[in-house]
Tab-separated table of N, CA, C and O in Angstrom:
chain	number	residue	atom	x	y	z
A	1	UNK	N	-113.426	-14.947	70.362
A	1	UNK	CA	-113.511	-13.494	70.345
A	1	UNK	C	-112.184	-12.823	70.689
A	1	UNK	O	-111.985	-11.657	70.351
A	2	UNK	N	-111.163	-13.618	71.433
A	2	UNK	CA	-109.680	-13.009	71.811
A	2	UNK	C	-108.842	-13.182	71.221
A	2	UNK	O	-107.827	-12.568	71.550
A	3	UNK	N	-108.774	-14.027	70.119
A	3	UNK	CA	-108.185	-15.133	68.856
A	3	UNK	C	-107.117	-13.790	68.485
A	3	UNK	O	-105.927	-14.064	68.640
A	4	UNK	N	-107.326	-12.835	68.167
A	4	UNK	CA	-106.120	-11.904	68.076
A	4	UNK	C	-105.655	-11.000	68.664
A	4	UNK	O	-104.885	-10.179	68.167
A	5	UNK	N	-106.115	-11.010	70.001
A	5	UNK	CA	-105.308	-10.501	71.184
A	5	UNK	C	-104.292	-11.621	71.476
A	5	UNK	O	-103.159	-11.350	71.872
A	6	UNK	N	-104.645	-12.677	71.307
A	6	UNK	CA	-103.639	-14.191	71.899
A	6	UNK	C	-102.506	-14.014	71.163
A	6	UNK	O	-101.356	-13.936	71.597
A	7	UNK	N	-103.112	-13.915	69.310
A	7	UNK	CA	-102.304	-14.009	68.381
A	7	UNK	C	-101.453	-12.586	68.605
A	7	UNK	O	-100.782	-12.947	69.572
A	8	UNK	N	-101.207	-11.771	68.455
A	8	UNK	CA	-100.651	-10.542	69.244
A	8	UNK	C	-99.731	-10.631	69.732
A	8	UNK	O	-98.613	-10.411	69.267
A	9	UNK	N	-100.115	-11.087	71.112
A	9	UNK	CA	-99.068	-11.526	72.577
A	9	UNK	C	-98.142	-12.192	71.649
A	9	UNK	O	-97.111	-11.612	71.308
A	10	UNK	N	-98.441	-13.402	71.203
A	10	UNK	CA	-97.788	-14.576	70.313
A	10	UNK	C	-96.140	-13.079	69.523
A	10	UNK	O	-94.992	-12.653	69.650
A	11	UNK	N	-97.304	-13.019	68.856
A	11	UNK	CA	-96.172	-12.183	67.425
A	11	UNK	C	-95.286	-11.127	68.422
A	11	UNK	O	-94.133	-10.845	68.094
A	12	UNK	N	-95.840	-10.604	69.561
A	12	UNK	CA	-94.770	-9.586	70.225
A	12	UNK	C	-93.602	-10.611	70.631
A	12	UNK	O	-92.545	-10.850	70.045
A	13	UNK	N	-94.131	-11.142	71.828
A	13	UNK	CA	-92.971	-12.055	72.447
A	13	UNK	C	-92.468	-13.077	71.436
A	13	UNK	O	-92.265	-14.150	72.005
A	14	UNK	N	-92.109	-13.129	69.711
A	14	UNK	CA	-91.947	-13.702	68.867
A	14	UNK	C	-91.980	-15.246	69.369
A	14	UNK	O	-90.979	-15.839	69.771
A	15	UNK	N	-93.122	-15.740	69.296
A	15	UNK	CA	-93.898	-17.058	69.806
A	15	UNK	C	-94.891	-17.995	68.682
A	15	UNK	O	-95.465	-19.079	68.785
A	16	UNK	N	-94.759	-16.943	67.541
A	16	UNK	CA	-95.628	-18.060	66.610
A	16	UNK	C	-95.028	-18.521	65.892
A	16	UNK	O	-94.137	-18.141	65.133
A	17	UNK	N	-95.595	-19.586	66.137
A	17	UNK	CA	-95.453	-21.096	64.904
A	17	UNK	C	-94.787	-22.255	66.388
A	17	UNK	O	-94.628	-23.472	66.303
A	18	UNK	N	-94.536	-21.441	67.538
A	18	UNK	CA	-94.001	-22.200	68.676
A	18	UNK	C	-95.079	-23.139	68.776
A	18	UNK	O	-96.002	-22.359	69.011
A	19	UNK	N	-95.580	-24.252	68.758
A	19	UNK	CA	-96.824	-25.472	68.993
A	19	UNK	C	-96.383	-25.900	70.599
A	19	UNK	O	-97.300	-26.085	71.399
A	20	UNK	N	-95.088	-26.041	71.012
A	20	UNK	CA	-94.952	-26.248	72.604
A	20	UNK	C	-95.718	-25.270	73.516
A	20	UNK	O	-96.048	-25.830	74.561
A	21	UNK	N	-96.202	-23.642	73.425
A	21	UNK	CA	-96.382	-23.236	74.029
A	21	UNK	C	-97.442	-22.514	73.509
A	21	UNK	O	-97.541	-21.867	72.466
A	22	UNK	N	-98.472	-22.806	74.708
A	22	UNK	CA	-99.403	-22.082	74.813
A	22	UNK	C	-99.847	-20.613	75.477
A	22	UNK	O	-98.964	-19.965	76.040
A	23	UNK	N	-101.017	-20.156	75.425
A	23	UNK	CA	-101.148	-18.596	76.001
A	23	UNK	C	-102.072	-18.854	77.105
A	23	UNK	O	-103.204	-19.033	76.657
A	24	UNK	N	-102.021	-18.933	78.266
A	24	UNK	CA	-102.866	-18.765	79.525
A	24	UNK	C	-103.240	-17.525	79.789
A	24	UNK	O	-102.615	-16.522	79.444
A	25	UNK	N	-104.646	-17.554	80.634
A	25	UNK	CA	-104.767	-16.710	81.653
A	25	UNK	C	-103.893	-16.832	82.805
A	25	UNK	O	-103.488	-17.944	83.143
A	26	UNK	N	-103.426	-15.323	83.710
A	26	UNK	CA	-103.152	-16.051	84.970
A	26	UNK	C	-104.479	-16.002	85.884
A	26	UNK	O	-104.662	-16.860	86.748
A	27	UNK	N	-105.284	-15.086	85.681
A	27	UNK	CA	-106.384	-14.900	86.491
A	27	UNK	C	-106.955	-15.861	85.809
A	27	UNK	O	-106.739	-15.814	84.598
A	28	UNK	N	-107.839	-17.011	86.319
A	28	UNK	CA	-108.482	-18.224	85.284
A	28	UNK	C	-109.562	-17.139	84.206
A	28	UNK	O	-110.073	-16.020	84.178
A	29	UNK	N	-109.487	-17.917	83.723
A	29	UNK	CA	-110.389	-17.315	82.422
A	29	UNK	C	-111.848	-16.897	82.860
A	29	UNK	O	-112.346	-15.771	82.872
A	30	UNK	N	-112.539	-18.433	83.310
A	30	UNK	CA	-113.616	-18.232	83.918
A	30	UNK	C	-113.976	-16.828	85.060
A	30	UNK	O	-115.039	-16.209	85.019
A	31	UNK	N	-113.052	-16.581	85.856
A	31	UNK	CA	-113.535	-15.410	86.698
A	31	UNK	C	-113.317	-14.149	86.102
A	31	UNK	O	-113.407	-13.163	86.833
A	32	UNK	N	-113.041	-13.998	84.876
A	32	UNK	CA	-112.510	-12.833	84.418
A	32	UNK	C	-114.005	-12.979	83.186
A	32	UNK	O	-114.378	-11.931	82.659
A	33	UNK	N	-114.650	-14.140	82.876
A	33	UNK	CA	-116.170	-14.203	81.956
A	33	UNK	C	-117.051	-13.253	83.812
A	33	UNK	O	-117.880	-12.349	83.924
A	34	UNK	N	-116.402	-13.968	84.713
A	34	UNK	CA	-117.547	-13.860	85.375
A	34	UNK	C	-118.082	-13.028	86.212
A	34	UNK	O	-119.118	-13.056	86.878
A	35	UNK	N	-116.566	-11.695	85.992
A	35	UNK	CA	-116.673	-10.536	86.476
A	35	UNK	C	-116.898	-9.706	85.148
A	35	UNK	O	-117.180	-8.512	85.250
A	36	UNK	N	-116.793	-10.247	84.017
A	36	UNK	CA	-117.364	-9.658	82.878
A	36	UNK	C	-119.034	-9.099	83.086
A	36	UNK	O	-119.709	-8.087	83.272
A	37	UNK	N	-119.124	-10.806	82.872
A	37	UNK	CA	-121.004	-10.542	83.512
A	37	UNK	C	-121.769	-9.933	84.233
A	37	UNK	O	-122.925	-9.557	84.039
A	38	UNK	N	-120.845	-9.797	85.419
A	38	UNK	CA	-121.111	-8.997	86.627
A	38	UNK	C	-121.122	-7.468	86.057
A	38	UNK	O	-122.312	-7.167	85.962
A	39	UNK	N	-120.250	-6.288	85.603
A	39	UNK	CA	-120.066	-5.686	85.300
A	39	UNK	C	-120.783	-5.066	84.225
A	39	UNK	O	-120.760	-3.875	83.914
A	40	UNK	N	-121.457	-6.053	83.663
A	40	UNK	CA	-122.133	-5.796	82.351
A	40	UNK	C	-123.795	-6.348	82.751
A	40	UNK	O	-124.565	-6.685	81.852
A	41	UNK	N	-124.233	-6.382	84.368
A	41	UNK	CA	-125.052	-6.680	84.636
A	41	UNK	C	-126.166	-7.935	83.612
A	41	UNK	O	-127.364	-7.945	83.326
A	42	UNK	N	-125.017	-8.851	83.322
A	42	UNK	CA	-125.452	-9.632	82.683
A	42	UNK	C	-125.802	-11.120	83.737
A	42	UNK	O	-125.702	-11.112	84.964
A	43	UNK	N	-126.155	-12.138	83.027
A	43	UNK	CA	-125.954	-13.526	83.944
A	43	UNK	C	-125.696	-14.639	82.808
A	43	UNK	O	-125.814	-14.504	81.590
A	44	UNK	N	-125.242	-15.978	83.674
A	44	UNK	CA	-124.889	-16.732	82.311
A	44	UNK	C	-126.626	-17.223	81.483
A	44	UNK	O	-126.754	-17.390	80.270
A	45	UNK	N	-127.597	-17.345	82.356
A	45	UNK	CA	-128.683	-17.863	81.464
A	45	UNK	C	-128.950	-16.990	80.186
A	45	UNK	O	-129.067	-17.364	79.019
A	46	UNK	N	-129.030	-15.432	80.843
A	46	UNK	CA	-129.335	-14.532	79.338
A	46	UNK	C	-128.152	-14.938	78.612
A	46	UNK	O	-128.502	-15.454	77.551
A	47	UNK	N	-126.961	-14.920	78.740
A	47	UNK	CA	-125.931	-14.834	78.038
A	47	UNK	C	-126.031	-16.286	77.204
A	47	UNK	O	-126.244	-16.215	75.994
A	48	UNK	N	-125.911	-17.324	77.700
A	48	UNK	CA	-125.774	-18.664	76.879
A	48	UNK	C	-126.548	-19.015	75.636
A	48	UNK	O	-126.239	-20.028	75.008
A	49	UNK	N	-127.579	-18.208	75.225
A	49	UNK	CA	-128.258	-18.486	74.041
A	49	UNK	C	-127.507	-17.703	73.328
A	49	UNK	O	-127.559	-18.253	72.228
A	50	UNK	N	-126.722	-16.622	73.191
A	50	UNK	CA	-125.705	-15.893	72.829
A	50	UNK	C	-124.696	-16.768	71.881
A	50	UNK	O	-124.482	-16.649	70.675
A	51	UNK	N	-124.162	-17.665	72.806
A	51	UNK	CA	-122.992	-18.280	72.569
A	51	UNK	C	-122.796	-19.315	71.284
A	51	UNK	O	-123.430	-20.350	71.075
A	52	UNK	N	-121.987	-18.873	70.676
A	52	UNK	CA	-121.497	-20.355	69.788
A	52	UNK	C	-120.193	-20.830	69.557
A	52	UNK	O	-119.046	-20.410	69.406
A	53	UNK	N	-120.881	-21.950	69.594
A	53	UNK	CA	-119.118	-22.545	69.609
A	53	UNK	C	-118.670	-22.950	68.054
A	53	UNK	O	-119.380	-23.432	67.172
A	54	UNK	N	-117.722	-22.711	68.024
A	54	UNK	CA	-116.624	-22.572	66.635
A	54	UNK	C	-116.158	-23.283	66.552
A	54	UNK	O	-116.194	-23.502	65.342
A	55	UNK	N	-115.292	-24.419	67.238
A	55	UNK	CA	-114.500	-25.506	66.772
A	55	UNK	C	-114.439	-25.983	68.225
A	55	UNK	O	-114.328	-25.159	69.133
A	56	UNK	N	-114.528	-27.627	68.522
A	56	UNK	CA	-114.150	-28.535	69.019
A	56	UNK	C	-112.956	-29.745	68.872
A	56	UNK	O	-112.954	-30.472	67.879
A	57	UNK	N	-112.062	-29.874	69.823
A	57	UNK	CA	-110.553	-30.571	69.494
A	57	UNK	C	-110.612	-31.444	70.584
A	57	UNK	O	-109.622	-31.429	71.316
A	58	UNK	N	-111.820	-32.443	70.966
A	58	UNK	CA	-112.046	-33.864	71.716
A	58	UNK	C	-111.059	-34.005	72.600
A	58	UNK	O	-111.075	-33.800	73.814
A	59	UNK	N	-109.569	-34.638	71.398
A	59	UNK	CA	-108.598	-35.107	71.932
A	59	UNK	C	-108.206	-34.256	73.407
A	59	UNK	O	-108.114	-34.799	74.508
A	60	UNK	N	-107.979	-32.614	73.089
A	60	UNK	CA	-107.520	-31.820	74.243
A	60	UNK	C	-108.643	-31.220	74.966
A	60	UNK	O	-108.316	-30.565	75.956
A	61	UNK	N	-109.734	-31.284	74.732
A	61	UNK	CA	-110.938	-30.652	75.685
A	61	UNK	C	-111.013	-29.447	75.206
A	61	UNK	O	-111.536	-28.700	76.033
A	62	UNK	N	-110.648	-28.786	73.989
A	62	UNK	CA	-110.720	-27.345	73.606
A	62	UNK	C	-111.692	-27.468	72.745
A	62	UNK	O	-112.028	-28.420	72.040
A	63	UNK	N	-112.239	-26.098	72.906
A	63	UNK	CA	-113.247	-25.145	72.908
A	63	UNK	C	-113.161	-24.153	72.095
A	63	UNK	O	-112.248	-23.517	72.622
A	64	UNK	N	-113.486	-23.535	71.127
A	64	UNK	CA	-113.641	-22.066	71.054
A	64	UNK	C	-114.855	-21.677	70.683
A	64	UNK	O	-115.519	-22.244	69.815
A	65	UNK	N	-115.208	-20.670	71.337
A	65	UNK	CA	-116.429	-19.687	70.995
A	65	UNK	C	-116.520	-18.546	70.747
A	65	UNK	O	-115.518	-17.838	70.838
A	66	UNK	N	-117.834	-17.978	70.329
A	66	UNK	CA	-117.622	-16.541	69.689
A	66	UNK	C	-119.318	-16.190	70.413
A	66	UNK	O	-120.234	-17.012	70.424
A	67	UNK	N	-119.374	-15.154	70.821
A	67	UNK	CA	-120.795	-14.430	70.988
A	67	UNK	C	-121.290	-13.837	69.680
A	67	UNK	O	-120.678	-13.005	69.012
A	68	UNK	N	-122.790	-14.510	69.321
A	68	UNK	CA	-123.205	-13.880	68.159
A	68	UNK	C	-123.658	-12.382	68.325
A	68	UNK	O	-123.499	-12.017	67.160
A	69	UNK	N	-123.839	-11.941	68.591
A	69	UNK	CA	-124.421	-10.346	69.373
A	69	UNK	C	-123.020	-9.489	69.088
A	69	UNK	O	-122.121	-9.492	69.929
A	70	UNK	N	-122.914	-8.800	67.914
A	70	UNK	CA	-121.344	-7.918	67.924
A	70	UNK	C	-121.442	-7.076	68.227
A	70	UNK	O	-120.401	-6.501	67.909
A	71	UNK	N	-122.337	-6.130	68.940
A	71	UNK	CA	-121.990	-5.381	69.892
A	71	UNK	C	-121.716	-5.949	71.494
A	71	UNK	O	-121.295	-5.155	72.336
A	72	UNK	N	-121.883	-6.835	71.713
A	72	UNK	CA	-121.792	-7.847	72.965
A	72	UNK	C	-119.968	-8.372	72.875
A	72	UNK	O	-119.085	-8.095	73.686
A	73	UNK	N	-119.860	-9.165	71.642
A	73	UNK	CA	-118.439	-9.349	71.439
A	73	UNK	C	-117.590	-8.420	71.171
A	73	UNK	O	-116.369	-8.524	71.289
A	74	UNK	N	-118.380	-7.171	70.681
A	74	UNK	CA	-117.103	-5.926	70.962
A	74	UNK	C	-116.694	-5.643	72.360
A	74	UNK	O	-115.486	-5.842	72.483
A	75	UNK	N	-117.354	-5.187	73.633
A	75	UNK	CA	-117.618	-5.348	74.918
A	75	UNK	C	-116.253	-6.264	75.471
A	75	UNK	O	-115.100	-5.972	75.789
A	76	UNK	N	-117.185	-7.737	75.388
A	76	UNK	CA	-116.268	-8.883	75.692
A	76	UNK	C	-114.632	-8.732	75.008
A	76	UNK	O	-113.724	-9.396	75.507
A	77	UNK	N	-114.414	-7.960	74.030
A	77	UNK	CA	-112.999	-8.342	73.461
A	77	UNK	C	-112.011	-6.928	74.098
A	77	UNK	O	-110.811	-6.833	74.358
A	78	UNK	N	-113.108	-5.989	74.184
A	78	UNK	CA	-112.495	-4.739	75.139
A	78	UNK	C	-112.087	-5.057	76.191
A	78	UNK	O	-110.941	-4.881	76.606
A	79	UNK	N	-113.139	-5.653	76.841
A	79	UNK	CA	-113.042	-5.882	78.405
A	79	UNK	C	-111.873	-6.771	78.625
A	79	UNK	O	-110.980	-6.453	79.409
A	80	UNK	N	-111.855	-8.298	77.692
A	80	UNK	CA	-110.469	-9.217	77.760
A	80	UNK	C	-109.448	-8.496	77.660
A	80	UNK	O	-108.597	-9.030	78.371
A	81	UNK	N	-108.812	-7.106	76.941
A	81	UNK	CA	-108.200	-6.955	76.599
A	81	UNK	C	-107.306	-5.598	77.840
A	81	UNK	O	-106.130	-5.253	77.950
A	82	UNK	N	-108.634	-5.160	78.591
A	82	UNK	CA	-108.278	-4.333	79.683
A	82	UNK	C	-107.897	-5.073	81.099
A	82	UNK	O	-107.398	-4.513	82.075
A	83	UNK	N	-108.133	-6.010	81.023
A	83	UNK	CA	-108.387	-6.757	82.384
A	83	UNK	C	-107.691	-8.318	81.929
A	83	UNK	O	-107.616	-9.086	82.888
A	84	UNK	N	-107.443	-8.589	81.288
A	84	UNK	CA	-106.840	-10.127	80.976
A	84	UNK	C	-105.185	-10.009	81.161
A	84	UNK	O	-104.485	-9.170	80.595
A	85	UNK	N	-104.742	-10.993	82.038
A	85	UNK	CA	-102.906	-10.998	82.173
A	85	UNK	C	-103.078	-12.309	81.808
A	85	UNK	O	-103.853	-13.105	82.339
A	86	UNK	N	-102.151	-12.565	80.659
A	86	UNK	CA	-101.824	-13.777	80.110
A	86	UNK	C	-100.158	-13.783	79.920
A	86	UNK	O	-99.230	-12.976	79.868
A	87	UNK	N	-100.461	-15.636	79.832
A	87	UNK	CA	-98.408	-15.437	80.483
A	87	UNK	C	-97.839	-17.129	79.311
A	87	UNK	O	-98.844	-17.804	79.088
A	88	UNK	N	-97.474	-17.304	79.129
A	88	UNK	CA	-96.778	-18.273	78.199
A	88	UNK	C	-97.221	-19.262	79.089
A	88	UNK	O	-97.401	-19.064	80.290
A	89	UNK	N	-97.504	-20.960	78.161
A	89	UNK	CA	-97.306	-21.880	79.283
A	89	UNK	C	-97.026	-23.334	78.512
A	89	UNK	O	-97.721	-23.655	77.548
A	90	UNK	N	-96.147	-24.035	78.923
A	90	UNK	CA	-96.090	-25.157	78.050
A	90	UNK	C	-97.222	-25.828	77.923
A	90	UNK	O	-97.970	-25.812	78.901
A	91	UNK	N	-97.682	-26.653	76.596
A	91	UNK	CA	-98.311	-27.013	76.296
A	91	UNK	C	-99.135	-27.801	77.291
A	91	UNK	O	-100.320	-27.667	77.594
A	92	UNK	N	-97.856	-29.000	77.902
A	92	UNK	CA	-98.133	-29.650	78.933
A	92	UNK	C	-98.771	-29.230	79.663
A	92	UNK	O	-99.951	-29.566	79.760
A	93	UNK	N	-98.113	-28.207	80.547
A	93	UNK	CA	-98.932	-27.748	81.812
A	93	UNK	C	-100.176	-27.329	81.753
A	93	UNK	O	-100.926	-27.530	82.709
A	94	UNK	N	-100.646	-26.611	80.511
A	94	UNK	CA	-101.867	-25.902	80.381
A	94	UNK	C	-103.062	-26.717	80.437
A	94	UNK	O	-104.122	-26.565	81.044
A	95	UNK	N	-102.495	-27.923	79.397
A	95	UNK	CA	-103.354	-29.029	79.221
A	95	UNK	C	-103.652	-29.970	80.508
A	95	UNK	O	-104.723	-30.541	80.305
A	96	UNK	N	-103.330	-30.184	81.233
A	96	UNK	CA	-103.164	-30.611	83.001
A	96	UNK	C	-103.830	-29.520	83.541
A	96	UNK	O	-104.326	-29.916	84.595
A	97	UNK	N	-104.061	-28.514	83.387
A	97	UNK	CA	-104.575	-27.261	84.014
A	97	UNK	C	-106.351	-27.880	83.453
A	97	UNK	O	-107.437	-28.157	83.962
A	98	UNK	N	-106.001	-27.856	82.738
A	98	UNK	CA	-107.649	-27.916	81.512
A	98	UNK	C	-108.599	-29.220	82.102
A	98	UNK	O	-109.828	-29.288	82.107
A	99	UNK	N	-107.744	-30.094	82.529
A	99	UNK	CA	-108.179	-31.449	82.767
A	99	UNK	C	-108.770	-31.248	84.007
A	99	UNK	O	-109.898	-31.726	84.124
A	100	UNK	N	-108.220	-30.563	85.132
A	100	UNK	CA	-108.245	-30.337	86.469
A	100	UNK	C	-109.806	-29.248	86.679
A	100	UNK	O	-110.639	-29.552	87.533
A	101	UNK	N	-109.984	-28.042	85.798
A	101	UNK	CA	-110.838	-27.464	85.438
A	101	UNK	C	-111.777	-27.818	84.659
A	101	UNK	O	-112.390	-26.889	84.131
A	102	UNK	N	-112.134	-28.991	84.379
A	102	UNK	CA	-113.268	-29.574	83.994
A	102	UNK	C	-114.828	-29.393	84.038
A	102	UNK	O	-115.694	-30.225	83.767
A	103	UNK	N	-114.942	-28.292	84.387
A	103	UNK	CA	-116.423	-27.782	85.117
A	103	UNK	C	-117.030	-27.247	83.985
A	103	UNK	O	-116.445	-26.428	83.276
A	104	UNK	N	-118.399	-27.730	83.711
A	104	UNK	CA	-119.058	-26.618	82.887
A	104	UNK	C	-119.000	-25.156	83.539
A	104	UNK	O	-119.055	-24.922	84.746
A	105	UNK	N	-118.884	-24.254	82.550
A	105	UNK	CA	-118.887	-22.444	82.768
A	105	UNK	C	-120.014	-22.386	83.728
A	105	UNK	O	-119.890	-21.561	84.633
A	106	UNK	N	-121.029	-23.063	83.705
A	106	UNK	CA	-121.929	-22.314	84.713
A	106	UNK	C	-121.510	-22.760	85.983
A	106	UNK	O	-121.582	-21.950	86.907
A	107	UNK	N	-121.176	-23.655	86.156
A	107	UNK	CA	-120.714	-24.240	87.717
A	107	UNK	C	-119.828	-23.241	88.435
A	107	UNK	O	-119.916	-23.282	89.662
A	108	UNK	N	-118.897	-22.251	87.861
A	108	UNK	CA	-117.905	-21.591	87.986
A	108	UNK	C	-118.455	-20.563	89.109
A	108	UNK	O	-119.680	-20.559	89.221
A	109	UNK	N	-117.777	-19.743	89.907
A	109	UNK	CA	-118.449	-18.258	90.654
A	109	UNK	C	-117.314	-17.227	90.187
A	109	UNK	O	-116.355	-17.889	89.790
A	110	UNK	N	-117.127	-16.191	90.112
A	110	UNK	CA	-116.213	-15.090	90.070
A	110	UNK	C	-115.272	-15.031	90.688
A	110	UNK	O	-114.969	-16.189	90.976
A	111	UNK	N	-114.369	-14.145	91.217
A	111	UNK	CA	-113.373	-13.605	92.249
A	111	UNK	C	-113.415	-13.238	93.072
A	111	UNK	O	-112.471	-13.189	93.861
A	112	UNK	N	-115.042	-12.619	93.348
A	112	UNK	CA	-115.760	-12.451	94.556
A	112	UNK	C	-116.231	-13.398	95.165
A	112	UNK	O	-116.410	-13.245	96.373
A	113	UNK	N	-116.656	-14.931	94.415
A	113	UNK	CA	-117.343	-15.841	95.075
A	113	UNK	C	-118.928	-15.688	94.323
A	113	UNK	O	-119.798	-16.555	94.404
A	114	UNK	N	-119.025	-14.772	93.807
A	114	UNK	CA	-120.432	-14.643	93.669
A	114	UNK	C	-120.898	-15.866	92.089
A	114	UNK	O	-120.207	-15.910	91.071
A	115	UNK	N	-122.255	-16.755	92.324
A	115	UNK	CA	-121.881	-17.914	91.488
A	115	UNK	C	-122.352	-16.893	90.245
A	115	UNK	O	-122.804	-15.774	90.486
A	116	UNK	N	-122.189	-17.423	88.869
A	116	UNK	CA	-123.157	-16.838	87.478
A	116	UNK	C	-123.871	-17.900	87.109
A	116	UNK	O	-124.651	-17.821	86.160
């Protein structure tokens, strides 16, 4: 659903076609779904029948998904886009980041602590 906010960042800071570097959150991703939720008086159980996932890449543990509900993914792509700080990151590091964060989304809690 952020696929061209990322791509964006990319084309400003003239970064595409760069494959070394990736686009992070600095706030983790997860607490920024999970103050989403919060905010949108949502939780992850209603939300997860929502969800689909778009492509799987084994090798690196990536993910992408899209919320079928487009007024829900309009929301979600506003909200990423008001509240998301993303910062360049080598490939490497991100991917070491990814490995370390291994948790299914629901295991996750917010910024408050509060779990979804």
């Amino acid at each position: 659903e952020i696929r061209e906010q990322i791509i964006k960042y990319r084309s400003d800071r003239n970064l595409l076609g760069n494959s070394n570097i990736h686009i992070d959150h600095i706030v983790p991703f997860h607490l920024l779904v999970a103050d989403f939720l919060r905010d949108h008086n949502l939780d992850w159980i209603t939300i997860k029948s929502q969800i689909i996932e778009t492509e799987k890449v084994q090798a690196f543990k990536l993910h992408r998904y899209k919320l079928a509900a487009q007024k829900l993914a309009n929301k979600w792509r506003q909200y990423h886009h008001k509240h998301a700080k993303i910062t360049p990151i080598s490939v490497k590091d991100n991917l070491r980041k990814a490995v370390k964060s291994d948790l299914p989304l629901w295991r996750y809690k917010n910024a408050r602590g509060e779990a979804f």
